[in-house]
Every structure is written in C-alpha cells, then in structure tokens.
Amino acid sequence: MQLNQIVVEVPRAQAGTAEAALQGLGALSVTLRDAGDEPLLEPLPGEQPLWGRVRVEALIPASVPSEAVGTALGDTLGSPCPWAVFPVPERDWVRETQAAFPARRFGRRLWVCPSWEEAPREATVLRLDPGLAFGTGAHPTTALCLEWLDAHPPRGQQVVDYGCGSGILGIAAALLGASTVWATDIDAQALEATRSNAAHNDLEPHRLEVVCPDALDGTSVSLVLANILQGPLLALQPTLTALVAPGGTLVLSGLLRDQAEAVRMRYTPAFRFVAEQTLDDWVLLEARRS
Ligand SMILES: C[S@@+](CC[C@H](N)C(=O)[O-])C[C@H]1O[C@@H](n2cnc3c(N)ncnc32)[C@H](O)[C@@H]1O
C-alpha cells in the first residue's frame, strides 16, 4: 500500500486530539515525538509524560486526499496548526527491520541471535527477537553486562536479574550455566516478555523464574545483575544489598561515567568495588559483598 507521512506540531494539551484526528483518517500508526529538545527519562509503567511541544507523526494511506487531512486537523484542533505531508517511498520493511538487528557476539562465545539468523556453531546462543521490553544487546549498558557474563560464566550459581526488561541478562546467565535465575521488573510487560523469551530459549520455569520484586524478599544469591539507571540504583541500595549473599557479587550497569562515583559511595562499605568496564559513555561496576 502506498503511504504518506503526516507531520503536525502541537502543544502538549492538543497531542491527544491530533492523534485521534489522524486515527480517524485511517492512520496505520501514530507516533508522538519531542518537537524540541526536552529529554524524558525512564517514566514509570502506566505514566505517559509528554513534552511541552509534541511532533505527531502518522502513516496514512496515500489515497486519503490532503484536503481531508487539512479539514480533519483544522476542525478538531480549532486553531490553525502547521502540518506537512511527505510521500513514503516503497520499502522492504521486513528486510530493513531484520538488518537493524543482526546476530551479535559478546565476549568470546556468547551470541544473541534473532530468529531469522543462523547461530554460529560452538557458541552459546541466546535466541531473541526485538520486542517491546528493553534489552536486545544493542545498547552499551546491556552489552557490558553480556560481556561480563561471558567472562564470568555463573556455573551452578543462583542469580537475580533485577530490572530484567526482555530478560536478556537472566537468560544469558542461565544459558551460561546458572542453576536458577530469578528475573524481576516493575513493568508487567517486561515480566511477560521475559517469560516468553525464556520459553523460546527452552528454559523451564525452574531454571528461570519470573517474579514480582516483592517475591524476592528474604532471598539471597551469589550473583545479582542490575542494569537500571542511576536514580533507581541509588534508591534500590537496601534491596540489592539484601539480595547479595556475603562474598557474593553485584554487577551494576546503566550508569554514565560521571554517575559511577555516587553509586560506589552509596554501596560502600557493604560492598568492595573490584572492577569496572566502560563502553562509550557507560560504566559497569563489579562489587563484592563484605
Ligand atoms: C535499562 S532496562 C534493562 C533491561 C535488561 N536487563 C538489559 O540489561 O537490557 C531497565 C529495566 O529496569 C526496570 N526497572 C526500573 N526501575 C525498577 C525498579 N525500581 N525495580 C525493578 N525494575 C526496575 C525497567 O522497567 C526496565 O525494564
């Protein structure tokens, strides 16, 4: 189907109205973006914060005439608002999406492979297709953790993946020999994605158990992986400390270089920091529980 992209910029209060007007024209998708430069980091599940000015982009069939778009937007938004229409060139979306998620190697032998790629022989292969939850391995914070796991395979260990997203770290830990992994997140969609991804990797629930954070009260394990942003990592210090058994290891990721020191200070003296790895602007910290 030939498509056009409609772009309209509106104040925050009119974003929903513009979205509804475009959906009324038969939009196949509507995307809300930042019209300025106003970052919104890690909203809580259920929250839908919006920027002050919002750029609304919609894909609609090219058969919808421009006049109909102008009328629909003009009628619903009340005041005149600038909008533009761009023809969308015909593309092979499936091929392009697949090309954006190639199989990747982390460390020596851990590979993350989408379903449409052959797995290399003699590798530890984590099967994962991109989905709604964070964690494909493409982001440096995840890559740092996967490389750490490849270098420190948790054979026979009990592991917690705290802030599991897609479950990528917990699944990697299980494939690298962990006896049991508990994966948790505050986002219900992440828990669902982790369950599904674990099943695609033939991990039965006794190898990788997906639980709500509260269910881990009273648990302590030899390895906790937490790839979350600095704010949650600071706030979760008592929780993560309680989860790591004496002598156990805590791996923290999701930190920019200039954020690492504050986290180190918050987790000392319960932990001794023994190593750090960096990738681009991101840092992974490895700490041993006193
Ligand atoms: C950066 S993603 C990491 C996903 C995956 N572990 C990875 O390494 O790619 C952070 C995840 O932490 C979750 N999260 C944020 N705050 C949390 C909290 N207080 N407790 C549990 N999970 C949290 C988010 O919902 C998100 O799925």
XYZ file of C-alpha atoms and ligand atoms in Angstrom:
317
model
C 0.000 0.000 0.000
C 1.286 3.446 -0.917
C 1.588 5.575 2.265
C 2.001 9.231 3.193
C 3.532 10.533 6.395
C 1.645 13.389 8.022
C 3.589 15.552 10.477
C 1.937 18.108 12.725
C 3.401 20.017 15.695
C 1.075 20.861 18.574
C 1.237 21.972 22.210
C 1.092 19.088 24.754
C -2.619 19.663 25.502
C -3.566 19.027 21.852
C -1.470 15.912 21.232
C -4.339 13.516 22.025
C -6.757 15.445 19.801
C -4.330 15.443 16.869
C -3.693 11.709 17.374
C -7.449 10.988 17.365
C -7.978 13.105 14.226
C -5.247 11.204 12.372
C -6.587 7.852 13.546
C -9.991 8.964 12.275
C -8.390 9.295 8.821
C -7.315 5.646 8.945
C -3.752 6.086 10.233
C -1.836 2.804 10.389
C 0.402 4.201 13.124
C 0.717 7.424 15.104
C 3.976 8.361 16.847
C 4.468 11.179 19.369
C 7.938 12.707 19.462
C 9.758 15.564 21.154
C 9.300 18.678 18.994
C 12.094 20.469 20.889
C 14.964 19.052 22.897
C 13.397 18.031 26.174
C 14.529 14.585 27.390
C 12.089 12.404 29.366
C 13.950 9.580 31.091
C 12.560 6.257 32.309
C 8.892 7.045 33.015
C 7.227 4.624 35.432
C 4.924 1.989 33.926
C 1.487 3.493 33.251
C 2.896 7.035 33.143
C 2.685 8.791 29.785
C 4.582 12.037 30.227
C 4.650 14.339 27.187
C 6.903 17.122 26.050
C 5.763 20.786 26.043
C 5.572 20.761 22.245
C 4.830 17.471 20.560
C 5.539 16.368 16.995
C 2.777 13.982 15.930
C 3.673 11.724 13.014
C 1.175 9.440 11.297
C 1.299 6.987 8.406
C -1.912 7.133 6.397
C -2.922 5.583 3.073
C -1.906 7.831 0.164
C -5.490 7.509 -1.090
C -6.612 9.955 1.656
C -6.591 13.395 -0.045
C -4.549 16.218 1.505
C -7.674 18.384 1.732
C -9.278 15.762 4.026
C -6.213 15.871 6.299
C -6.310 19.671 6.453
C -10.027 19.665 7.222
C -9.760 16.976 9.912
C -6.860 18.701 11.678
C -8.363 22.180 11.291
C -11.789 21.087 12.596
C -10.513 19.203 15.636
C -7.606 21.425 16.687
C -9.606 24.626 16.305
C -6.658 26.911 15.673
C -4.549 26.635 12.507
C -1.552 24.399 13.076
C 1.360 23.798 10.726
C 1.294 20.367 9.141
C 3.066 18.716 6.254
C 2.688 15.639 4.122
C 5.595 13.508 2.881
C 5.229 10.609 0.451
C 6.742 7.432 1.933
C 8.889 5.605 -0.605
C 8.074 1.899 -1.046
C 10.499 -0.094 1.122
C 11.065 -3.654 2.180
C 10.246 -3.103 5.856
C 10.805 -6.706 6.897
C 14.285 -6.792 5.396
C 15.186 -3.384 6.860
C 13.969 -4.325 10.340
C 15.903 -7.561 10.226
C 19.047 -5.783 9.031
C 18.844 -3.478 12.073
C 19.071 -6.472 14.432
C 21.952 -8.649 13.271
C 23.326 -11.514 15.350
C 25.887 -10.125 17.794
C 28.748 -11.665 19.735
C 29.514 -10.650 23.319
C 32.913 -11.610 24.672
C 34.347 -14.881 23.419
C 31.397 -17.155 22.749
C 28.072 -15.648 23.801
C 25.875 -14.731 20.836
C 22.483 -13.052 20.740
C 20.732 -14.208 17.577
C 17.359 -13.182 16.157
C 15.171 -15.998 14.852
C 15.946 -15.211 11.196
C 19.716 -15.751 11.545
C 21.717 -18.953 11.741
C 23.555 -19.403 15.009
C 27.316 -19.853 14.792
C 28.499 -23.339 15.729
C 30.067 -23.934 19.132
C 28.663 -20.702 20.509
C 26.360 -20.181 23.461
C 23.348 -18.844 21.611
C 20.642 -16.701 23.129
C 17.658 -16.528 20.794
C 15.973 -13.141 20.985
C 13.858 -11.044 18.646
C 13.411 -7.333 19.311
C 10.212 -6.638 21.230
C 8.566 -4.083 23.475
C 10.760 -4.599 26.561
C 14.253 -3.044 26.798
C 17.158 -5.371 26.130
C 18.379 -6.661 22.759
C 22.075 -6.277 23.449
C 22.325 -3.288 21.114
C 22.560 -0.788 23.991
C 26.018 -0.421 25.582
C 24.664 -0.973 29.123
C 23.315 -4.401 28.153
C 26.391 -5.188 26.059
C 28.641 -4.504 29.068
C 26.661 -6.975 31.187
C 26.652 -9.661 28.484
C 30.410 -9.325 28.049
C 30.851 -9.556 31.815
C 28.720 -12.724 31.915
C 30.704 -14.286 29.086
C 33.921 -13.616 31.016
C 32.427 -14.814 34.349
C 30.014 -17.641 33.473
C 27.910 -18.195 36.623
C 28.065 -22.020 36.508
C 25.983 -23.603 39.252
C 25.145 -20.234 40.805
C 21.852 -18.743 41.865
C 21.356 -15.414 40.088
C 18.935 -12.487 40.257
C 18.331 -10.330 37.159
C 16.917 -7.153 38.731
C 15.202 -4.894 36.157
C 15.075 -7.729 33.644
C 13.394 -5.929 30.698
C 13.412 -8.546 27.929
C 15.111 -10.995 30.328
C 18.280 -10.963 28.240
C 20.715 -10.990 31.175
C 18.906 -13.645 33.188
C 18.538 -15.840 30.111
C 22.242 -15.412 29.286
C 23.127 -16.336 32.892
C 21.014 -19.492 32.658
C 22.477 -20.484 29.282
C 25.959 -19.959 30.728
C 25.232 -22.465 33.484
C 23.433 -20.710 36.370
C 21.417 -23.273 38.345
C 18.466 -20.949 38.987
C 17.714 -17.402 37.867
C 15.065 -15.116 39.294
C 14.125 -12.301 36.918
C 12.159 -9.329 38.157
C 10.940 -5.931 36.975
C 8.380 -3.305 37.961
C 6.973 -3.351 34.414
C 4.383 -6.091 33.779
C 5.211 -6.029 30.045
C 8.856 -6.802 30.866
C 7.824 -9.772 33.022
C 5.682 -11.107 30.178
C 8.485 -10.591 27.629
C 10.964 -12.382 29.899
C 8.630 -15.374 30.305
C 8.181 -15.609 26.549
C 11.890 -15.150 25.737
C 12.899 -17.731 28.361
C 10.494 -20.247 26.788
C 11.991 -19.553 23.321
C 15.354 -20.472 24.795
C 13.949 -23.733 26.205
C 14.415 -22.562 29.786
C 11.808 -24.118 32.013
C 10.418 -22.093 34.917
C 12.581 -23.964 37.450
C 15.706 -22.642 35.630
C 14.402 -19.105 35.153
C 11.599 -17.918 37.361
C 9.883 -14.603 36.588
C 8.684 -12.882 39.753
C 7.478 -9.516 41.064
C 10.116 -7.621 43.068
C 8.336 -8.286 46.404
C 8.602 -12.023 45.878
C 12.383 -11.752 46.364
C 12.112 -10.542 49.970
C 14.278 -12.845 52.108
C 16.154 -14.284 49.075
C 19.918 -14.010 48.821
C 22.054 -15.286 45.957
C 25.675 -15.310 44.836
C 25.173 -13.013 41.822
C 22.853 -10.049 41.273
C 22.786 -8.250 37.907
C 21.088 -4.851 37.812
C 21.147 -2.794 34.653
C 18.954 0.145 35.690
C 19.575 3.882 35.632
C 21.466 5.736 38.379
C 18.353 7.009 40.187
C 16.777 3.580 40.734
C 20.185 2.056 41.589
C 20.699 4.615 44.357
C 17.163 4.075 45.682
C 17.435 0.272 45.482
C 20.629 0.077 47.561
C 18.987 -1.604 50.610
C 17.078 -4.060 48.393
C 20.041 -5.058 46.228
C 22.368 -5.275 49.244
C 19.982 -7.696 50.967
C 19.791 -9.829 47.815
C 23.551 -10.486 47.619
C 24.839 -13.195 49.958
C 28.108 -12.478 51.870
C 31.006 -12.953 49.445
C 28.609 -12.697 46.507
C 28.865 -10.392 43.501
C 26.821 -7.384 42.471
C 27.041 -6.132 38.885
C 25.641 -2.655 38.328
C 25.136 -1.129 34.890
C 23.116 1.702 33.371
C 25.496 4.364 34.678
C 27.127 7.194 32.814
C 30.800 7.690 33.641
C 30.181 10.736 35.833
C 27.436 8.911 37.787
C 29.533 5.959 38.909
C 31.187 7.597 41.931
C 27.890 8.427 43.662
C 26.763 4.815 43.256
C 30.084 3.467 44.565
C 29.739 5.655 47.643
C 26.135 4.556 48.267
C 27.055 0.851 48.149
C 30.209 1.173 50.296
C 31.023 -0.308 52.865
C 28.536 -3.150 52.313
C 30.426 -3.781 49.053
C 34.029 -3.643 47.896
C 34.319 -2.469 44.288
C 36.684 -4.779 42.446
C 36.430 -3.909 38.737
C 34.813 -1.670 36.198
C 34.323 -1.827 32.444
C 33.415 1.017 30.122
C 31.789 1.220 26.707
C 31.140 4.569 25.053
C 29.943 6.824 27.907
C 28.654 3.932 30.021
C 30.197 2.136 33.004
C 29.664 -1.284 34.557
C 30.681 -1.732 38.196
C 31.510 -5.092 39.774
C 31.377 -5.287 43.560
C 31.914 -7.998 46.158
C 29.666 -8.203 49.248
C 31.602 -7.879 52.507
C 17.747 -0.413 31.138
S 16.472 -1.604 31.281
C 17.470 -3.087 31.380
C 16.837 -4.292 30.753
C 17.742 -5.519 30.662
N 18.077 -6.016 31.983
C 19.028 -5.195 29.907
O 20.099 -5.293 30.527
O 18.970 -4.857 28.725
C 15.986 -1.295 32.959
C 14.788 -2.115 33.424
O 14.660 -1.883 34.827
C 13.307 -1.788 35.159
N 13.206 -1.019 36.415
C 13.325 0.313 36.587
N 13.186 0.628 37.896
C 12.994 -0.557 38.561
C 12.779 -0.898 39.923
N 12.740 0.038 40.892
N 12.606 -2.186 40.242
C 12.636 -3.158 39.278
N 12.826 -2.894 37.969
C 13.004 -1.611 37.598
C 12.673 -1.104 33.950
O 11.287 -1.386 33.896
C 13.468 -1.719 32.795
O 12.823 -2.865 32.278
